Amino acid sequence: MTGVWALLGALAVAGAIGVLLKVREGRISRRAASADLPAPVRDLLAPGVTLVQLSTTFCAPCRHAKVILRDLADRTDGLTHAELDVTNLPDVATKLGVMRTPTTLALTADGTEVLRVGGVPKRDSLIEALRPHLP
């Protein structure tokens, strides 16, 4: 009987973790501005707001995020999309405080972080959050 309770407990914990991760997916957050950006990120900045997508080679959700972000940038004036594969750049991910991919950073031309999204962004929420920073 003890084994059954242990199994039920493990399932409950796994379920709670799954729900927590699902709730956090695509959530927009704001962080304090970092002192300086790593060179690979700084090189991607364009006038207006740049959506810098941090991805890894074998990340399936990264492909979905890329489609959403590229389409959003193509349809919005003052918004640019750039992708950076951090598979071989762990120091860049560490310096930016990125714990998962995809992570999208919205950065102004001077490198100020406007917001960040962990996971696949939700198009409507993202454009609404970006609106005050766009021309």
JSON list of C-alpha atoms in Angstrom, two decimals:
[
{"chain": "A", "resi": 1, "resn": "MET", "atom": "CA", "xyz": [0.00, 0.00, 0.00]},
{"chain": "A", "resi": 2, "resn": "THR", "atom": "CA", "xyz": [2.93, 2.33, 0.70]},
{"chain": "A", "resi": 3, "resn": "GLY", "atom": "CA", "xyz": [4.04, 1.97, -2.94]},
{"chain": "A", "resi": 4, "resn": "VAL", "atom": "CA", "xyz": [0.66, 3.15, -4.18]},
{"chain": "A", "resi": 5, "resn": "TRP", "atom": "CA", "xyz": [0.83, 6.27, -2.01]},
{"chain": "A", "resi": 6, "resn": "ALA", "atom": "CA", "xyz": [4.38, 6.97, -3.18]},
{"chain": "A", "resi": 7, "resn": "LEU", "atom": "CA", "xyz": [3.26, 6.64, -6.81]},
{"chain": "A", "resi": 8, "resn": "LEU", "atom": "CA", "xyz": [0.28, 8.94, -6.25]},
{"chain": "A", "resi": 9, "resn": "GLY", "atom": "CA", "xyz": [2.53, 11.49, -4.53]},
{"chain": "A", "resi": 10, "resn": "ALA", "atom": "CA", "xyz": [5.01, 11.41, -7.38]},
{"chain": "A", "resi": 11, "resn": "LEU", "atom": "CA", "xyz": [2.21, 11.87, -9.93]},
{"chain": "A", "resi": 12, "resn": "ALA", "atom": "CA", "xyz": [0.80, 14.81, -7.97]},
{"chain": "A", "resi": 13, "resn": "VAL", "atom": "CA", "xyz": [4.22, 16.52, -7.83]},
{"chain": "A", "resi": 14, "resn": "ALA", "atom": "CA", "xyz": [4.85, 15.92, -11.54]},
{"chain": "A", "resi": 15, "resn": "GLY", "atom": "CA", "xyz": [1.39, 17.25, -12.38]},
{"chain": "A", "resi": 16, "resn": "ALA", "atom": "CA", "xyz": [1.95, 20.40, -10.31]},
{"chain": "A", "resi": 17, "resn": "ILE", "atom": "CA", "xyz": [5.29, 21.03, -12.02]},
{"chain": "A", "resi": 18, "resn": "GLY", "atom": "CA", "xyz": [3.68, 20.55, -15.43]},
{"chain": "A", "resi": 19, "resn": "VAL", "atom": "CA", "xyz": [0.93, 23.04, -14.64]},
{"chain": "A", "resi": 20, "resn": "LEU", "atom": "CA", "xyz": [3.46, 25.57, -13.35]},
{"chain": "A", "resi": 21, "resn": "LEU", "atom": "CA", "xyz": [5.56, 25.30, -16.52]},
{"chain": "A", "resi": 22, "resn": "LYS", "atom": "CA", "xyz": [2.48, 25.63, -18.73]},
{"chain": "A", "resi": 23, "resn": "VAL", "atom": "CA", "xyz": [1.35, 28.78, -16.90]},
{"chain": "A", "resi": 24, "resn": "ARG", "atom": "CA", "xyz": [4.79, 30.38, -17.27]},
{"chain": "A", "resi": 25, "resn": "GLU", "atom": "CA", "xyz": [5.03, 29.58, -21.02]},
{"chain": "A", "resi": 26, "resn": "GLY", "atom": "CA", "xyz": [5.04, 32.75, -23.11]},
{"chain": "A", "resi": 27, "resn": "ARG", "atom": "CA", "xyz": [4.76, 35.05, -20.09]},
{"chain": "A", "resi": 28, "resn": "ILE", "atom": "CA", "xyz": [6.13, 38.55, -20.59]},
{"chain": "A", "resi": 29, "resn": "SER", "atom": "CA", "xyz": [8.44, 39.86, -17.89]},
{"chain": "A", "resi": 30, "resn": "ARG", "atom": "CA", "xyz": [10.53, 42.93, -17.32]},
{"chain": "A", "resi": 31, "resn": "ARG", "atom": "CA", "xyz": [14.00, 42.87, -15.83]},
{"chain": "A", "resi": 32, "resn": "ALA", "atom": "CA", "xyz": [16.34, 45.52, -14.59]},
{"chain": "A", "resi": 33, "resn": "ALA", "atom": "CA", "xyz": [18.55, 46.74, -17.41]},
{"chain": "A", "resi": 34, "resn": "SER", "atom": "CA", "xyz": [21.89, 44.97, -17.59]},
{"chain": "A", "resi": 35, "resn": "ALA", "atom": "CA", "xyz": [25.07, 47.01, -17.60]},
{"chain": "A", "resi": 36, "resn": "ASP", "atom": "CA", "xyz": [26.22, 45.92, -21.03]},
{"chain": "A", "resi": 37, "resn": "LEU", "atom": "CA", "xyz": [25.21, 43.37, -23.61]},
{"chain": "A", "resi": 38, "resn": "PRO", "atom": "CA", "xyz": [27.50, 40.63, -24.92]},
{"chain": "A", "resi": 39, "resn": "ALA", "atom": "CA", "xyz": [28.99, 41.50, -28.33]},
{"chain": "A", "resi": 40, "resn": "PRO", "atom": "CA", "xyz": [27.01, 38.85, -30.30]},
{"chain": "A", "resi": 41, "resn": "VAL", "atom": "CA", "xyz": [23.75, 40.38, -29.05]},
{"chain": "A", "resi": 42, "resn": "ARG", "atom": "CA", "xyz": [24.89, 43.99, -29.46]},
{"chain": "A", "resi": 43, "resn": "ASP", "atom": "CA", "xyz": [25.76, 43.26, -33.11]},
{"chain": "A", "resi": 44, "resn": "LEU", "atom": "CA", "xyz": [22.13, 42.28, -33.83]},
{"chain": "A", "resi": 45, "resn": "LEU", "atom": "CA", "xyz": [20.54, 45.56, -32.69]},
{"chain": "A", "resi": 46, "resn": "ALA", "atom": "CA", "xyz": [18.75, 47.70, -35.27]},
{"chain": "A", "resi": 47, "resn": "PRO", "atom": "CA", "xyz": [16.95, 51.05, -35.09]},
{"chain": "A", "resi": 48, "resn": "GLY", "atom": "CA", "xyz": [13.67, 50.84, -33.19]},
{"chain": "A", "resi": 49, "resn": "VAL", "atom": "CA", "xyz": [13.06, 47.67, -31.19]},
{"chain": "A", "resi": 50, "resn": "THR", "atom": "CA", "xyz": [14.85, 44.40, -31.97]},
{"chain": "A", "resi": 51, "resn": "LEU", "atom": "CA", "xyz": [13.36, 41.08, -30.90]},
{"chain": "A", "resi": 52, "resn": "VAL", "atom": "CA", "xyz": [16.43, 38.97, -30.19]},
{"chain": "A", "resi": 53, "resn": "GLN", "atom": "CA", "xyz": [15.42, 35.32, -30.08]},
{"chain": "A", "resi": 54, "resn": "LEU", "atom": "CA", "xyz": [17.88, 33.13, -28.19]},
{"chain": "A", "resi": 55, "resn": "SER", "atom": "CA", "xyz": [17.60, 29.57, -29.50]},
{"chain": "A", "resi": 56, "resn": "THR", "atom": "CA", "xyz": [19.46, 26.29, -29.53]},
{"chain": "A", "resi": 57, "resn": "THR", "atom": "CA", "xyz": [20.04, 23.80, -32.33]},
{"chain": "A", "resi": 58, "resn": "PHE", "atom": "CA", "xyz": [17.56, 21.08, -31.36]},
{"chain": "A", "resi": 59, "resn": "CYS", "atom": "CA", "xyz": [14.82, 23.26, -29.86]},
{"chain": "A", "resi": 60, "resn": "ALA", "atom": "CA", "xyz": [11.42, 22.53, -31.45]},
{"chain": "A", "resi": 61, "resn": "PRO", "atom": "CA", "xyz": [9.56, 25.41, -29.74]},
{"chain": "A", "resi": 62, "resn": "CYS", "atom": "CA", "xyz": [12.26, 27.75, -31.12]},
{"chain": "A", "resi": 63, "resn": "ARG", "atom": "CA", "xyz": [10.95, 27.12, -34.64]},
{"chain": "A", "resi": 64, "resn": "HIS", "atom": "CA", "xyz": [7.43, 28.11, -33.58]},
{"chain": "A", "resi": 65, "resn": "ALA", "atom": "CA", "xyz": [8.72, 31.25, -31.87]},
{"chain": "A", "resi": 66, "resn": "LYS", "atom": "CA", "xyz": [10.72, 32.16, -34.98]},
{"chain": "A", "resi": 67, "resn": "VAL", "atom": "CA", "xyz": [7.61, 32.02, -37.18]},
{"chain": "A", "resi": 68, "resn": "ILE", "atom": "CA", "xyz": [5.62, 34.21, -34.79]},
{"chain": "A", "resi": 69, "resn": "LEU", "atom": "CA", "xyz": [8.38, 36.76, -34.23]},
{"chain": "A", "resi": 70, "resn": "ARG", "atom": "CA", "xyz": [9.38, 37.04, -37.89]},
{"chain": "A", "resi": 71, "resn": "ASP", "atom": "CA", "xyz": [5.74, 37.55, -38.94]},
{"chain": "A", "resi": 72, "resn": "LEU", "atom": "CA", "xyz": [5.23, 40.14, -36.21]},
{"chain": "A", "resi": 73, "resn": "ALA", "atom": "CA", "xyz": [8.38, 42.04, -37.25]},
{"chain": "A", "resi": 74, "resn": "ASP", "atom": "CA", "xyz": [7.38, 41.96, -40.93]},
{"chain": "A", "resi": 75, "resn": "ARG", "atom": "CA", "xyz": [3.98, 43.47, -40.11]},
{"chain": "A", "resi": 76, "resn": "THR", "atom": "CA", "xyz": [5.13, 46.11, -37.59]},
{"chain": "A", "resi": 77, "resn": "ASP", "atom": "CA", "xyz": [7.05, 49.30, -38.34]},
{"chain": "A", "resi": 78, "resn": "GLY", "atom": "CA", "xyz": [10.07, 49.86, -36.10]},
{"chain": "A", "resi": 79, "resn": "LEU", "atom": "CA", "xyz": [10.29, 46.19, -35.11]},
{"chain": "A", "resi": 80, "resn": "THR", "atom": "CA", "xyz": [13.07, 43.84, -36.21]},
{"chain": "A", "resi": 81, "resn": "HIS", "atom": "CA", "xyz": [13.60, 40.13, -35.52]},
{"chain": "A", "resi": 82, "resn": "ALA", "atom": "CA", "xyz": [17.03, 38.52, -35.09]},
{"chain": "A", "resi": 83, "resn": "GLU", "atom": "CA", "xyz": [17.88, 35.02, -33.96]},
{"chain": "A", "resi": 84, "resn": "LEU", "atom": "CA", "xyz": [20.98, 34.01, -32.04]},
{"chain": "A", "resi": 85, "resn": "ASP", "atom": "CA", "xyz": [21.87, 30.34, -31.59]},
{"chain": "A", "resi": 86, "resn": "VAL", "atom": "CA", "xyz": [23.42, 30.06, -28.13]},
{"chain": "A", "resi": 87, "resn": "THR", "atom": "CA", "xyz": [24.24, 26.35, -28.40]},
{"chain": "A", "resi": 88, "resn": "ASN", "atom": "CA", "xyz": [27.94, 27.16, -28.54]},
{"chain": "A", "resi": 89, "resn": "LEU", "atom": "CA", "xyz": [27.68, 30.46, -26.65]},
{"chain": "A", "resi": 90, "resn": "PRO", "atom": "CA", "xyz": [26.80, 29.44, -23.08]},
{"chain": "A", "resi": 91, "resn": "ASP", "atom": "CA", "xyz": [28.60, 32.51, -21.72]},
{"chain": "A", "resi": 92, "resn": "VAL", "atom": "CA", "xyz": [26.15, 34.77, -23.60]},
{"chain": "A", "resi": 93, "resn": "ALA", "atom": "CA", "xyz": [23.16, 32.92, -22.15]},
{"chain": "A", "resi": 94, "resn": "THR", "atom": "CA", "xyz": [24.65, 33.08, -18.66]},
{"chain": "A", "resi": 95, "resn": "LYS", "atom": "CA", "xyz": [25.42, 36.79, -18.88]},
{"chain": "A", "resi": 96, "resn": "LEU", "atom": "CA", "xyz": [21.84, 37.49, -20.00]},
{"chain": "A", "resi": 97, "resn": "GLY", "atom": "CA", "xyz": [20.33, 35.26, -17.30]},
{"chain": "A", "resi": 98, "resn": "VAL", "atom": "CA", "xyz": [18.68, 32.95, -19.84]},
{"chain": "A", "resi": 99, "resn": "MET", "atom": "CA", "xyz": [17.67, 29.60, -18.37]},
{"chain": "A", "resi": 100, "resn": "ARG", "atom": "CA", "xyz": [15.63, 28.15, -21.27]},
{"chain": "A", "resi": 101, "resn": "THR", "atom": "CA", "xyz": [15.12, 28.42, -24.98]},
{"chain": "A", "resi": 102, "resn": "PRO", "atom": "CA", "xyz": [13.46, 30.02, -26.70]},
{"chain": "A", "resi": 103, "resn": "THR", "atom": "CA", "xyz": [13.84, 33.27, -24.82]},
{"chain": "A", "resi": 104, "resn": "THR", "atom": "CA", "xyz": [13.06, 36.49, -26.61]},
{"chain": "A", "resi": 105, "resn": "LEU", "atom": "CA", "xyz": [14.55, 39.81, -25.55]},
{"chain": "A", "resi": 106, "resn": "ALA", "atom": "CA", "xyz": [13.04, 43.07, -26.79]},
{"chain": "A", "resi": 107, "resn": "LEU", "atom": "CA", "xyz": [15.93, 45.53, -26.96]},
{"chain": "A", "resi": 108, "resn": "THR", "atom": "CA", "xyz": [16.05, 49.16, -28.06]},
{"chain": "A", "resi": 109, "resn": "ALA", "atom": "CA", "xyz": [18.79, 50.43, -30.39]},
{"chain": "A", "resi": 110, "resn": "ASP", "atom": "CA", "xyz": [20.91, 51.50, -27.40]},
{"chain": "A", "resi": 111, "resn": "GLY", "atom": "CA", "xyz": [20.66, 48.03, -25.81]},
{"chain": "A", "resi": 112, "resn": "THR", "atom": "CA", "xyz": [18.02, 48.74, -23.17]},
{"chain": "A", "resi": 113, "resn": "GLU", "atom": "CA", "xyz": [15.93, 45.67, -22.42]},
{"chain": "A", "resi": 114, "resn": "VAL", "atom": "CA", "xyz": [12.25, 46.53, -22.75]},
{"chain": "A", "resi": 115, "resn": "LEU", "atom": "CA", "xyz": [10.91, 43.06, -21.92]},
{"chain": "A", "resi": 116, "resn": "ARG", "atom": "CA", "xyz": [11.61, 39.36, -22.23]},
{"chain": "A", "resi": 117, "resn": "VAL", "atom": "CA", "xyz": [9.53, 36.30, -22.98]},
{"chain": "A", "resi": 118, "resn": "GLY", "atom": "CA", "xyz": [10.40, 32.78, -21.87]},
{"chain": "A", "resi": 119, "resn": "GLY", "atom": "CA", "xyz": [9.00, 30.15, -24.22]},
{"chain": "A", "resi": 120, "resn": "VAL", "atom": "CA", "xyz": [6.89, 30.69, -27.32]},
{"chain": "A", "resi": 121, "resn": "PRO", "atom": "CA", "xyz": [5.45, 34.21, -27.18]},
{"chain": "A", "resi": 122, "resn": "LYS", "atom": "CA", "xyz": [1.76, 34.94, -27.47]},
{"chain": "A", "resi": 123, "resn": "ARG", "atom": "CA", "xyz": [1.42, 37.31, -30.44]},
{"chain": "A", "resi": 124, "resn": "ASP", "atom": "CA", "xyz": [-1.35, 39.57, -29.06]},
{"chain": "A", "resi": 125, "resn": "SER", "atom": "CA", "xyz": [0.21, 39.96, -25.60]},
{"chain": "A", "resi": 126, "resn": "LEU", "atom": "CA", "xyz": [3.62, 40.69, -27.08]},
{"chain": "A", "resi": 127, "resn": "ILE", "atom": "CA", "xyz": [2.48, 43.38, -29.50]},
{"chain": "A", "resi": 128, "resn": "GLU", "atom": "CA", "xyz": [0.41, 45.02, -26.76]},
{"chain": "A", "resi": 129, "resn": "ALA", "atom": "CA", "xyz": [3.43, 45.12, -24.43]},
{"chain": "A", "resi": 130, "resn": "LEU", "atom": "CA", "xyz": [5.66, 46.49, -27.21]},
{"chain": "A", "resi": 131, "resn": "ARG", "atom": "CA", "xyz": [3.25, 49.20, -28.40]},
{"chain": "A", "resi": 132, "resn": "PRO", "atom": "CA", "xyz": [4.54, 51.96, -26.05]},
{"chain": "A", "resi": 133, "resn": "HIS", "atom": "CA", "xyz": [8.09, 51.41, -27.33]},
{"chain": "A", "resi": 134, "resn": "LEU", "atom": "CA", "xyz": [7.31, 51.47, -31.05]},
{"chain": "A", "resi": 135, "resn": "PRO", "atom": "CA", "xyz": [7.20, 54.60, -33.26]}
]
